Short mmCIF file of C-alpha atoms in Angstrom, two decimals:
data_model
loop_
_atom_site.label_atom_id
_atom_site.label_comp_id
_atom_site.label_asym_id
_atom_site.label_seq_id
_atom_site.Cartn_x
_atom_site.Cartn_y
_atom_site.Cartn_z
CA MET A 1236 0.00 0.00 0.00
CA SER A 1237 1.40 3.45 -0.89
CA GLN A 1238 2.21 5.89 1.88
CA MET A 1239 -0.62 8.20 0.73
CA ASN A 1240 -3.11 5.38 0.78
CA ARG A 1241 -1.85 4.16 4.15
CA ARG A 1242 -2.34 7.62 5.64
CA ARG A 1243 -5.86 7.85 4.22
CA ALA A 1244 -6.81 4.41 5.50
CA LEU A 1245 -5.40 5.23 8.91
CA GLN A 1246 -7.47 8.41 9.02
CA LEU A 1247 -10.65 6.51 8.15
CA LEU A 1248 -10.03 3.56 10.47
CA ALA A 1249 -8.27 5.04 13.48
CA ALA A 1250 -11.49 5.79 15.32
CA LEU A 1251 -12.55 2.17 14.81
CA GLY A 1252 -9.55 0.61 16.50
CA THR A 1253 -8.63 -1.19 13.29
CA THR A 1254 -5.46 0.63 12.27
CA SER A 1255 -3.45 -2.57 12.57
CA LEU A 1256 -5.55 -4.02 9.76
CA VAL A 1257 -4.70 -1.43 7.14
CA ALA A 1258 -2.21 -3.79 5.54
CA ALA A 1259 -5.11 -6.11 4.76
CA CYS A 1260 -6.98 -3.62 2.57
CA GLY A 1261 -6.12 -5.63 -0.52
CA ASN A 1262 -3.28 -6.44 -2.87
CA ASP A 1263 -2.29 -2.86 -3.54
CA THR A 1264 -0.15 -2.18 -6.55
CA ASP A 1265 -0.60 1.56 -6.82
CA GLY A 1266 2.63 2.35 -8.59
CA GLU A 1267 2.28 5.92 -7.35
CA THR A 1268 5.98 6.62 -7.20
CA GLY A 1269 7.40 8.74 -9.96
CA ALA A 1270 5.43 10.95 -12.34
CA ALA A 1271 1.76 11.65 -11.70
CA LYS A 1272 -0.56 9.46 -13.71
CA SER A 1273 -3.27 10.73 -16.03
CA PRO A 1274 -6.91 10.98 -14.87
CA ILE A 1275 -9.35 8.26 -15.91
CA LYS A 1276 -13.13 7.91 -16.04
CA ILE A 1277 -15.10 4.92 -14.75
CA GLY A 1278 -18.81 4.48 -15.54
CA LEU A 1279 -21.10 3.18 -12.77
CA ILE A 1280 -24.47 1.78 -13.88
CA THR A 1281 -27.18 1.34 -11.22
CA PRO A 1282 -30.95 1.79 -10.83
CA GLN A 1283 -31.58 5.22 -9.35
CA ALA A 1284 -35.32 4.81 -8.72
CA GLY A 1285 -37.82 2.02 -8.11
CA GLY A 1286 -37.73 -1.19 -6.10
CA LEU A 1287 -34.09 -1.99 -6.91
CA LYS A 1288 -32.73 1.44 -5.99
CA THR A 1289 -31.58 0.29 -2.54
CA ILE A 1290 -29.41 -2.37 -4.18
CA GLY A 1291 -28.03 0.25 -6.55
CA ASP A 1292 -27.20 2.48 -3.59
CA GLU A 1293 -25.26 -0.36 -1.95
CA ILE A 1294 -23.29 -0.92 -5.15
CA ALA A 1295 -22.43 2.77 -5.34
CA ASN A 1296 -21.43 2.76 -1.67
CA GLY A 1297 -19.09 -0.20 -2.06
CA PHE A 1298 -17.25 1.20 -5.06
CA GLN A 1299 -16.91 4.63 -3.48
CA LEU A 1300 -15.57 3.15 -0.25
CA PHE A 1301 -12.69 1.54 -2.13
CA LEU A 1302 -11.94 4.90 -3.72
CA ASP A 1303 -12.07 6.55 -0.28
CA LEU A 1304 -9.43 4.14 0.98
CA HIS A 1305 -7.22 4.71 -2.08
CA GLU A 1306 -7.03 8.49 -2.46
CA GLN A 1307 -9.80 8.44 -5.12
CA ARG A 1308 -7.41 6.56 -7.40
CA LEU A 1309 -7.34 3.26 -9.24
CA GLY A 1310 -3.94 1.91 -10.23
CA GLY A 1311 -2.48 5.28 -9.26
CA HIS A 1312 -4.74 7.23 -11.65
CA PRO A 1313 -7.12 9.90 -10.31
CA VAL A 1314 -10.66 8.69 -10.94
CA THR A 1315 -13.78 10.52 -12.05
CA LEU A 1316 -16.73 8.25 -11.29
CA ILE A 1317 -19.61 8.92 -13.70
CA THR A 1318 -22.97 7.43 -12.76
CA ALA A 1319 -25.83 6.46 -15.06
CA ASP A 1320 -29.32 5.14 -14.36
CA GLU A 1321 -29.87 1.61 -15.69
CA GLY A 1322 -33.63 1.97 -15.29
CA GLU A 1323 -35.76 -1.18 -15.38
CA SER A 1324 -35.33 -2.52 -18.90
CA ALA A 1325 -32.78 -3.50 -21.51
CA LYS A 1326 -33.62 -0.31 -23.42
CA THR A 1327 -32.89 2.03 -20.51
CA GLY A 1328 -29.77 0.06 -19.64
CA LYS A 1329 -28.44 0.38 -23.17
CA ALA A 1330 -29.08 4.13 -23.12
CA ALA A 1331 -27.02 4.37 -19.92
CA VAL A 1332 -24.13 2.43 -21.44
CA ASP A 1333 -24.22 4.48 -24.64
CA GLU A 1334 -23.98 7.72 -22.67
CA LEU A 1335 -21.05 6.49 -20.56
CA LEU A 1336 -19.21 5.28 -23.66
CA ARG A 1337 -19.79 8.67 -25.27
CA GLN A 1338 -18.03 10.25 -22.30
CA GLY A 1339 -14.94 8.10 -22.85
CA VAL A 1340 -14.92 5.82 -19.81
CA LEU A 1341 -12.02 3.42 -19.40
CA ALA A 1342 -14.26 0.75 -17.88
CA LEU A 1343 -17.82 0.12 -16.71
CA THR A 1344 -19.17 -1.42 -13.52
CA GLY A 1345 -22.42 -2.05 -11.63
CA VAL A 1346 -25.66 -3.40 -13.19
CA VAL A 1347 -28.35 -4.81 -10.87
CA ASN A 1348 -31.01 -6.24 -13.20
CA SER A 1349 -30.28 -9.44 -15.14
CA ALA A 1350 -32.51 -8.30 -18.00
CA VAL A 1351 -30.39 -5.15 -18.29
CA MET A 1352 -27.17 -7.18 -18.25
CA LEU A 1353 -28.36 -9.35 -21.13
CA GLY A 1354 -29.63 -6.30 -22.99
CA ILE A 1355 -26.29 -4.45 -22.89
CA LYS A 1356 -24.11 -7.46 -23.70
CA ASP A 1357 -23.69 -6.75 -27.41
CA THR A 1358 -23.09 -3.03 -26.88
CA VAL A 1359 -20.29 -3.70 -24.37
CA GLU A 1360 -18.67 -6.40 -26.47
CA GLN A 1361 -18.74 -4.28 -29.61
CA ALA A 1362 -17.32 -1.26 -27.77
CA ARG A 1363 -14.47 -3.42 -26.40
CA VAL A 1364 -14.66 -1.67 -23.04
CA PRO A 1365 -14.50 -3.94 -19.98
CA LEU A 1366 -17.55 -4.18 -17.74
CA ILE A 1367 -17.00 -5.52 -14.24
CA GLY A 1368 -20.55 -6.43 -13.26
CA SER A 1369 -21.09 -6.36 -9.51
CA ASN A 1370 -24.54 -7.93 -9.27
CA ALA A 1371 -26.56 -9.20 -12.25
CA SER A 1372 -25.18 -12.50 -13.50
CA PRO A 1373 -27.61 -14.76 -15.38
CA SER A 1374 -26.23 -18.12 -16.48
CA THR A 1375 -27.28 -17.34 -20.06
CA LEU A 1376 -24.63 -14.62 -20.23
CA GLN A 1377 -21.97 -16.70 -21.98
CA SER A 1378 -19.15 -16.40 -24.52
CA VAL A 1379 -18.24 -12.90 -23.38
CA VAL A 1380 -14.82 -11.32 -23.68
CA TYR A 1381 -15.28 -7.91 -22.09
CA ILE A 1382 -17.82 -8.72 -19.34
CA TRP A 1383 -16.51 -9.89 -15.98
CA ARG A 1384 -18.51 -10.38 -12.78
CA THR A 1385 -17.43 -10.07 -9.14
CA SER A 1386 -20.74 -11.36 -7.79
CA TYR A 1387 -21.81 -14.95 -8.70
CA VAL A 1388 -23.76 -16.90 -11.30
CA LEU A 1389 -27.41 -17.16 -10.31
CA ASP A 1390 -27.69 -20.93 -10.48
CA GLU A 1391 -24.95 -21.20 -7.83
CA ALA A 1392 -27.24 -19.97 -5.04
CA GLY A 1393 -29.73 -22.68 -5.98
CA ARG A 1394 -26.99 -25.30 -6.17
CA ALA A 1395 -25.61 -24.37 -2.75
CA LEU A 1396 -29.03 -24.66 -1.11
CA GLY A 1397 -30.08 -27.71 -3.10
CA GLY A 1398 -27.19 -29.82 -1.88
CA TYR A 1399 -27.71 -28.70 1.70
CA LEU A 1400 -31.46 -29.33 1.79
CA ARG A 1401 -31.16 -32.66 0.00
CA ASP A 1402 -29.31 -33.95 3.06
CA LYS A 1403 -31.18 -31.96 5.71
CA LEU A 1404 -34.86 -32.46 4.90
CA PRO A 1405 -36.58 -35.67 6.03
CA ALA A 1406 -37.80 -38.20 3.49
CA LYS A 1407 -41.44 -37.15 3.78
CA ALA A 1408 -40.76 -33.40 3.49
CA ARG A 1409 -42.51 -31.35 0.82
CA VAL A 1410 -40.93 -28.18 -0.60
CA ALA A 1411 -43.04 -25.44 -2.17
CA MET A 1412 -41.07 -23.38 -4.70
CA ILE A 1413 -42.46 -19.87 -5.27
CA MET A 1414 -40.61 -17.83 -7.88
CA PRO A 1415 -41.06 -14.51 -9.73
CA GLU A 1416 -41.34 -14.72 -13.50
CA ASN A 1417 -38.07 -12.93 -14.23
CA VAL A 1418 -34.79 -13.68 -16.00
CA GLY A 1419 -32.95 -15.02 -12.96
CA ALA A 1420 -35.46 -17.32 -11.30
CA PRO A 1421 -35.16 -20.22 -13.80
CA ASP A 1422 -31.40 -20.25 -13.08
CA VAL A 1423 -32.05 -20.57 -9.35
CA VAL A 1424 -34.62 -23.35 -9.85
CA ARG A 1425 -32.38 -25.27 -12.24
CA GLY A 1426 -29.40 -25.10 -9.87
CA PHE A 1427 -31.57 -26.17 -6.94
CA ARG A 1428 -33.03 -29.16 -8.79
CA GLN A 1429 -29.59 -30.14 -10.10
CA GLU A 1430 -28.14 -30.57 -6.62
CA PHE A 1431 -31.27 -31.71 -4.79
CA GLY A 1432 -32.11 -34.33 -7.41
CA ALA A 1433 -34.61 -33.46 -10.13
CA SER A 1434 -36.61 -36.65 -9.58
CA ASP A 1435 -36.72 -36.38 -5.78
CA SER A 1436 -40.34 -36.63 -4.63
CA ARG A 1437 -39.78 -33.88 -2.05
CA ILE A 1438 -39.59 -31.26 -4.82
CA ALA A 1439 -41.98 -32.92 -7.27
CA ASP A 1440 -44.66 -30.20 -7.13
CA PRO A 1441 -44.58 -27.66 -9.99
CA VAL A 1442 -43.05 -24.25 -9.29
CA VAL A 1443 -45.61 -21.59 -8.42
CA TRP A 1444 -44.73 -18.62 -10.63
CA THR A 1445 -45.74 -15.16 -9.49
CA THR A 1446 -45.30 -11.50 -10.41
CA ALA A 1447 -41.82 -10.11 -11.03
CA ALA A 1448 -42.83 -6.54 -10.12
CA ALA A 1449 -40.07 -4.64 -8.32
CA ASN A 1450 -42.72 -2.67 -6.39
CA PRO A 1451 -45.51 -5.20 -5.80
CA GLY A 1452 -48.76 -4.29 -4.10
CA LYS A 1453 -49.84 -5.51 -0.67
CA THR A 1454 -51.79 -8.44 -2.14
CA ALA A 1455 -49.65 -9.07 -5.24
CA PHE A 1456 -48.46 -12.50 -4.05
CA THR A 1457 -51.44 -13.59 -1.98
CA ALA A 1458 -53.24 -15.82 -4.49
CA ASP A 1459 -50.03 -17.59 -5.51
CA ILE A 1460 -48.96 -18.06 -1.89
CA ARG A 1461 -52.32 -19.68 -1.17
CA THR A 1462 -51.85 -22.03 -4.13
CA ALA A 1463 -48.49 -23.12 -2.73
CA LEU A 1464 -49.69 -23.45 0.88
CA ASN A 1465 -52.67 -25.56 -0.20
CA ARG A 1466 -50.08 -28.26 -0.94
CA ARG A 1467 -49.22 -28.31 2.79
CA PRO A 1468 -45.48 -27.82 2.37
CA SER A 1469 -43.01 -28.41 5.18
CA ALA A 1470 -40.65 -25.78 3.70
CA VAL A 1471 -40.77 -22.87 1.25
CA PHE A 1472 -38.00 -22.13 -1.25
CA CYS A 1473 -38.20 -18.72 -2.93
CA PHE A 1474 -36.15 -16.11 -4.80
CA PHE A 1475 -36.85 -12.42 -4.22
CA ALA A 1476 -34.83 -9.29 -3.51
CA GLY A 1477 -35.36 -5.71 -2.38
CA GLU A 1478 -38.89 -4.43 -1.83
CA ALA A 1479 -40.40 -7.45 -3.57
CA GLY A 1480 -38.77 -9.72 -1.00
CA VAL A 1481 -40.11 -7.65 1.89
CA GLU A 1482 -43.64 -7.76 0.52
CA PHE A 1483 -43.45 -11.48 -0.25
CA ILE A 1484 -42.41 -12.40 3.29
CA LYS A 1485 -45.06 -10.13 4.82
CA GLN A 1486 -47.78 -11.72 2.71
CA LEU A 1487 -46.45 -15.23 3.39
CA ARG A 1488 -46.65 -14.59 7.15
CA ASN A 1489 -50.07 -12.95 6.80
CA GLU A 1490 -51.32 -16.21 5.25
CA GLY A 1491 -50.31 -17.99 8.42
CA TYR A 1492 -47.14 -19.76 7.28
CA ARG A 1493 -44.59 -20.06 10.09
CA GLY A 1494 -42.48 -22.92 8.73
CA PRO A 1495 -38.91 -22.85 7.35
CA VAL A 1496 -38.07 -20.47 4.51
CA TYR A 1497 -34.98 -20.98 2.35
CA ALA A 1498 -33.72 -18.61 -0.35
CA PRO A 1499 -30.69 -17.11 -2.03
CA GLY A 1500 -29.34 -14.50 0.37
CA PHE A 1501 -30.66 -11.50 -1.55
CA LEU A 1502 -33.99 -12.03 0.22
CA THR A 1503 -32.67 -10.76 3.55
CA GLU A 1504 -29.91 -8.37 2.49
CA GLY A 1505 -29.58 -4.80 3.72
CA THR A 1506 -32.64 -2.64 4.16
CA ALA A 1507 -34.89 -5.54 3.17
CA LEU A 1508 -34.00 -7.30 6.42
CA ASP A 1509 -34.62 -4.12 8.40
CA SER A 1510 -38.08 -3.80 6.85
CA MET A 1511 -39.04 -7.44 7.49
CA ARG A 1512 -38.22 -7.20 11.21
CA SER A 1513 -39.45 -10.24 13.16
CA ASP A 1514 -41.07 -11.73 10.03
CA ALA A 1515 -37.54 -12.66 8.91
CA ALA A 1516 -36.62 -14.62 12.04
CA ASN A 1517 -34.87 -17.94 11.30
CA ILE A 1518 -34.99 -17.58 7.50
CA GLN A 1519 -31.98 -19.46 6.13
CA THR A 1520 -30.19 -18.26 3.02
CA ALA A 1521 -27.18 -19.12 0.89
CA LEU A 1522 -24.84 -16.32 -0.11
CA ASN A 1523 -21.20 -15.60 -0.90
CA TYR A 1524 -20.84 -13.07 1.91
CA SER A 1525 -21.89 -12.08 5.41
CA ALA A 1526 -20.80 -8.98 7.27
CA ASP A 1527 -19.69 -11.11 10.23
CA LEU A 1528 -17.06 -13.13 8.32
CA ASN A 1529 -13.88 -13.20 10.37
CA ASN A 1530 -11.02 -12.35 8.04
CA ALA A 1531 -8.67 -9.39 7.91
CA ALA A 1532 -9.99 -7.95 4.64
CA ASN A 1533 -13.56 -8.04 5.94
CA ARG A 1534 -12.65 -6.47 9.26
CA VAL A 1535 -11.22 -3.49 7.38
CA PHE A 1536 -14.07 -3.31 4.86
CA ALA A 1537 -16.96 -3.84 7.29
CA SER A 1538 -15.52 -1.45 9.87
CA ALA A 1539 -14.97 1.32 7.34
CA TYR A 1540 -18.42 0.75 5.83
CA ARG A 1541 -20.15 0.90 9.22
CA LYS A 1542 -18.20 4.02 10.11
CA LYS A 1543 -19.28 5.79 6.94
CA HIS A 1544 -22.86 4.56 6.55
CA ASN A 1545 -23.91 3.52 10.09
CA ALA A 1546 -25.05 0.17 8.67
CA SER A 1547 -23.57 -3.25 7.97
CA PRO A 1548 -22.38 -3.88 4.39
CA THR A 1549 -24.21 -6.25 2.07
CA THR A 1550 -23.04 -8.61 -0.65
CA TYR A 1551 -23.94 -5.87 -3.15
CA ALA A 1552 -21.54 -3.40 -1.53
CA MET A 1553 -18.87 -6.08 -1.12
CA ALA A 1554 -19.02 -7.17 -4.78
CA SER A 1555 -18.78 -3.55 -5.91
CA TYR A 1556 -15.84 -2.96 -3.57
CA ASP A 1557 -14.18 -5.97 -5.20
CA ALA A 1558 -15.02 -4.62 -8.66
CA ALA A 1559 -13.03 -1.53 -7.73
CA GLN A 1560 -10.26 -3.73 -6.35
CA VAL A 1561 -9.84 -5.78 -9.53
CA LEU A 1562 -9.96 -2.63 -11.66
CA HIS A 1563 -7.34 -1.10 -9.37
CA GLN A 1564 -4.98 -4.01 -9.98
CA ALA A 1565 -5.71 -4.36 -13.70
CA ILE A 1566 -5.29 -0.65 -14.43
CA ASP A 1567 -1.93 -0.68 -12.68
CA LEU A 1568 -0.84 -3.67 -14.78
CA ALA A 1569 -1.97 -1.87 -17.95
CA GLY A 1570 0.67 0.85 -17.49
CA ASP A 1571 0.82 4.63 -17.38
CA ASP A 1572 -1.56 5.22 -20.28
CA PRO A 1573 -4.11 2.41 -20.04
CA LYS A 1574 -6.55 1.66 -22.83
CA PRO A 1575 -9.77 -0.35 -22.34
CA GLN A 1576 -8.46 -3.35 -24.27
CA GLU A 1577 -5.24 -3.33 -22.21
CA VAL A 1578 -7.22 -3.25 -18.95
CA ASN A 1579 -9.31 -6.16 -20.20
CA LEU A 1580 -6.19 -8.21 -20.93
CA ALA A 1581 -4.81 -7.35 -17.51
CA LEU A 1582 -7.99 -8.58 -15.81
CA GLY A 1583 -7.21 -12.01 -17.22
CA LYS A 1584 -3.80 -11.97 -15.52
CA LEU A 1585 -5.07 -11.39 -12.00
CA GLY A 1586 -4.62 -14.21 -9.54
CA GLN A 1587 -6.26 -14.61 -6.16
CA ILE A 1588 -8.21 -11.66 -4.79
CA ASP A 1589 -7.99 -10.98 -1.05
CA SER A 1590 -11.63 -10.10 -0.51
CA PRO A 1591 -13.99 -9.48 2.42
CA ARG A 1592 -15.82 -12.65 1.31
CA GLY A 1593 -12.57 -14.67 1.53
CA ILE A 1594 -10.04 -15.51 -1.16
CA TRP A 1595 -11.47 -15.92 -4.67
CA GLN A 1596 -10.32 -15.77 -8.27
CA PHE A 1597 -11.83 -15.43 -11.74
CA ASN A 1598 -12.60 -18.68 -13.53
CA GLN A 1599 -12.65 -19.19 -17.30
CA PRO A 1600 -16.19 -17.76 -17.76
CA ARG A 1601 -15.01 -14.57 -15.99
CA THR A 1602 -16.98 -15.17 -12.78
CA PRO A 1603 -15.70 -15.86 -9.25
CA GLN A 1604 -14.67 -19.24 -7.94
CA GLN A 1605 -15.69 -18.70 -4.32
CA LYS A 1606 -17.18 -20.08 -1.12
CA TRP A 1607 -20.89 -20.04 -0.40
CA TYR A 1608 -22.17 -19.75 3.16
CA LEU A 1609 -25.34 -20.82 4.97
CA ARG A 1610 -26.76 -17.91 6.96
CA GLN A 1611 -29.64 -17.67 9.40
CA VAL A 1612 -31.52 -14.55 10.45
CA GLN A 1613 -31.07 -14.09 14.19
CA ARG A 1614 -31.69 -11.25 16.60
CA ASP A 1615 -28.54 -9.29 17.47
CA GLY A 1616 -29.56 -6.89 20.23
CA GLN A 1617 -32.29 -4.69 18.79
CA VAL A 1618 -31.74 -5.67 15.15
CA MET A 1619 -32.02 -8.77 13.00
CA SER A 1620 -28.79 -10.03 11.40
CA ASN A 1621 -27.67 -12.65 8.88
CA VAL A 1622 -25.38 -14.89 10.93
CA VAL A 1623 -23.11 -17.42 9.21
CA VAL A 1624 -23.99 -20.95 10.29
CA SER A 1625 -21.57 -22.92 8.11
CA GLU A 1626 -19.81 -23.14 4.76
CA LEU A 1627 -21.91 -24.82 2.08
CA ALA A 1628 -19.68 -25.28 -0.96
CA THR A 1629 -17.02 -23.77 -3.19
CA LEU A 1630 -18.59 -23.06 -6.57
CA GLY A 1631 -17.55 -21.41 -9.80
#
C-alpha cells in the first residue's frame, strides 16, 4: 500500500480501532511513485429509482468506499466516477451504457437487473470496453470477452441450497417453490433441482410462478402463496430481492405460514431485512458473503463501511468494492496510459483476490470461484442479522 493510501486508510479507520488491519486492505499495486498518472473515467451503472434502488445504492457505496481508501485513485490514476441510471429494462440500460461510452470511460461497472445485463451485452462487447458487473449474473450470459462479474452466477445460489437441503430435509418433506417470472429465477430453480435431485419426490410439485414486479402491491403474491400453501409444504424455497422480497415475506406470514423459509441470500440483504423485522426470524439463506465473516480484509471493509454509513455492508456493496479492487490491480498492470483493451487483458492476468468474502479468483467464464455460506436470520440486540452458520460449498 502506498504511503498516501496508508495515511488515508489510517485516518478513516483510526477511530474504529482497526489501524493494525490497514495492511489487509487488498493487494495494492498503486505504482504511485514517480510521475503523476493521467486521470481516468469509470462508468457506474445502477438503478436510481424504483424497487431496486436500494441495491443500486449499496453498489455505489461499495465502489466509493474503495476509492475513499485509495485516495480516489485506481492503479495510481485519479478517478472521475460517472454514474448512469440503468432503469428497469434492456432499453434504458443500453441508453445508460451508450452515454457512458460517449463520455470516454475506461471501464464500466455495476448493473443490478439481469434483463439489463443481457440487454447491454452486445453493446459492451462491440465497444471493447471492460464491464466488471457487480450484481446481475444470469447463467445465459456466456461467450463474453469484455464482461466480468465479481458477484456470482445465479444458479450457484440454488446449487448451494439444493445440496444442503437434500441432506437436511426428512424423506417425507414437501418443498413449495415460489418464484417470480423474471430472468434469474429459472437459473435458481435449475441449480436447486440439479443438486437436490430433479426426480426427488420432495420437490416434485410444480413451481408456483408469481409477479416479477419490483414494487408489488400488498396483495400481489397472496393468491399464488395460497396455491403453494394448499399443498401443505413443510418448507418454502423462494427467490426475491429488495422491496419485492419484503412484501413477499409479509404476505407469506399474513397467510399464516410459520415454517422454514430458504432462499438465495438477496432475500434478507440490507434494508430488506430491516423492513421485514421479526417476520424474517430464522430464515436461512445461501450467499457468498456475510458482514460477520472473520477475516482481515472483511474487518477493514466492514468497519470502514459501518463508520461511513452507520449500517452493515451487504453482498452488493462487497461485490462492488471488489469490482473496484480488480480494476485497481488491472489498471496498474496496464501501465501509465491504459486503454480499455489493455485493462481487459490485464484482468485475465489477476490471480487470487484478497476479498472481504474470503479468497477468490476469476474462472474461465469470468466469474468468481468462491465459497458459499449458509446464513440464518437471528436477533442481534435490537436488530435482525444474517449470521453465518456454516460453509456450504465452493462453486464457480
